[in-house]
């Protein structure tokens, strides 16, 4: 047990030796609230160190910043994640209010030998996160401002802001920008690994919208990173390999007028096919998306999933088609799918703010349920679909989900975003390595019982092996979907210069290897 009194004890005696970096000023001053602990869990040694650290930290944090130790109810809520597999474990959560709080937390954690990790949307899942033990979660939720610039072309957005808030806030002002499709993931989490989103066909990846970032480096130093700063090299790295380099406090980010960016209307169509139409469906997807040359207004996702109302025995092939335009304008595409004989059709005229929810990525949907299930992904990419392979994937998926009923909620995802805006950006200009595949695919193995972990990993690996047999060239595993069993090259690119560059940046900006938990680059 740690008494609250301990936190209020004002002790500065060690400060001079660990605060070596000039701290930025913070308008909010003094008297942080450090809440009383519950029963501190974890090793006695880590517990001792966290107590010493919070003794120092508490009195220096700004007003409104909070610290929760493990065992408290709020700690449990703040550390809940999207899925359960390979969790990082924490002994304290710091909720900073200003930049300086983040700097102090990092400096003190480093001093006391405690690992730390920034958390924004709680959807990070790569298994390397499971190597994070008994450390400090830096909860970025207070950094959630969205300030539109006077000229309306950029916004300054807090590093903990979630997608839905950005979409809704900008929409109210006639603006929009690229975020991940999921309403409950953050802007920054996906962006650091590239960030796919509905508008990428027009505007590029989330990372391509970044103009400037305020970043606390692993030594606690606060820097402003942009193309025109002395941290130009770091700016490159943030856009695809960003989890390795620091905590993003805030970004300056491109935004667009809805009226000049395809307009407000969207069409959502769900066409569910029985499995015998699989080849016809993927043949049509290949034709429409046309090697990345297709209509920028067109997006589809294809899912293999079990829908008993449609087929009691086998999974179905379900197409979620999105079109930026009215149903009249989308009719041509809808007719092409209709001609293949879907078993069920749903068409909704909607707008940009609703499409995440309609595709199951809304705050109200399964994608935003936290703390209930494990979900394992094993991604790879294709330029064009190989229909033989997709049939083999279907057969294997059908076997896995019938032989193990506990995996029956799993699905196999084929993401067919427009890639025009992504390929339009010079591939070498960012750390995001994969601007050439047009289709991002992954099984998502979902289950509730953690005793099935090994079986789920095996199922996912077997599926990905089949996918790889159907393409030439190496595995490209989108780092934000990666399982964690992939190589550095699979995450960050198979060109030698990319890995060399990242390794030298790692040595420069994280020489003590503090950020080694999310798809780590080994120095
Ligand atoms: C349902 C679902 C839908 C998804 N949809 C998409 C999609 O449409 N497009 C896409 O590209 N990806 C998508 N993803 C993947 C997504 O990019 C990753 O899961 C991402 O890590 C989520 O970030 P987060 O902030 O929500 O999670 P967190 O767990 O909070 O963050 C993930 C990691 O990012 C780092 N991090 C978080 N905040 C900061 C910060 N402020 N500064 C520095 N580092 C930070 C940390 O290393 C952390 O471990 C989806 C994932 C899920 C589960
Ligand atoms: C947004 O503007 C407010 C008021 O000027 C300011 O306090 C805040 O720091 C700004 N946030 C960002 C992310 O720029
Ligand atoms: C089938 O289509 C109808 C009408 O659009 C819709 O209400 C229903 O939910 C669909 N069924 C499934 C299983 O998606
Ligand atoms: C498609 O996949 C099959 C195996 O599933 C493979 O034999 C074939 O070579 C692949 N075709 C192409 C064009 O890669």
Tab-separated table of C-alpha atoms and ligand atoms in Angstrom, residues 145 147 156 158 250, ligand 2:
chain	number	residue	atom	x	y	z
A	145	UNK	CA	-7.801	19.810	-29.216
A	147	UNK	CA	-7.738	23.964	-33.873
A	156	UNK	CA	-3.407	21.557	-35.068
A	158	UNK	CA	-3.694	16.911	-30.103
A	250	UNK	CA	0.438	17.448	-31.259
B	2	LIG	C1	-5.840	25.114	-29.433
B	2	LIG	O1	-6.087	26.461	-29.059
B	2	LIG	C2	-6.132	26.665	-27.645
B	2	LIG	C3	-6.571	28.103	-27.411
B	2	LIG	O2	-5.718	28.974	-28.075
B	2	LIG	C4	-4.779	26.358	-27.042
B	2	LIG	O3	-4.821	26.512	-25.655
B	2	LIG	C5	-4.412	24.911	-27.390
B	2	LIG	O4	-3.109	24.621	-26.923
B	2	LIG	C6	-4.476	24.687	-28.888
B	2	LIG	N1	-4.260	23.263	-29.148
B	2	LIG	C7	-3.559	22.819	-30.182
B	2	LIG	C8	-3.462	21.351	-30.363
B	2	LIG	O5	-3.009	23.567	-30.971
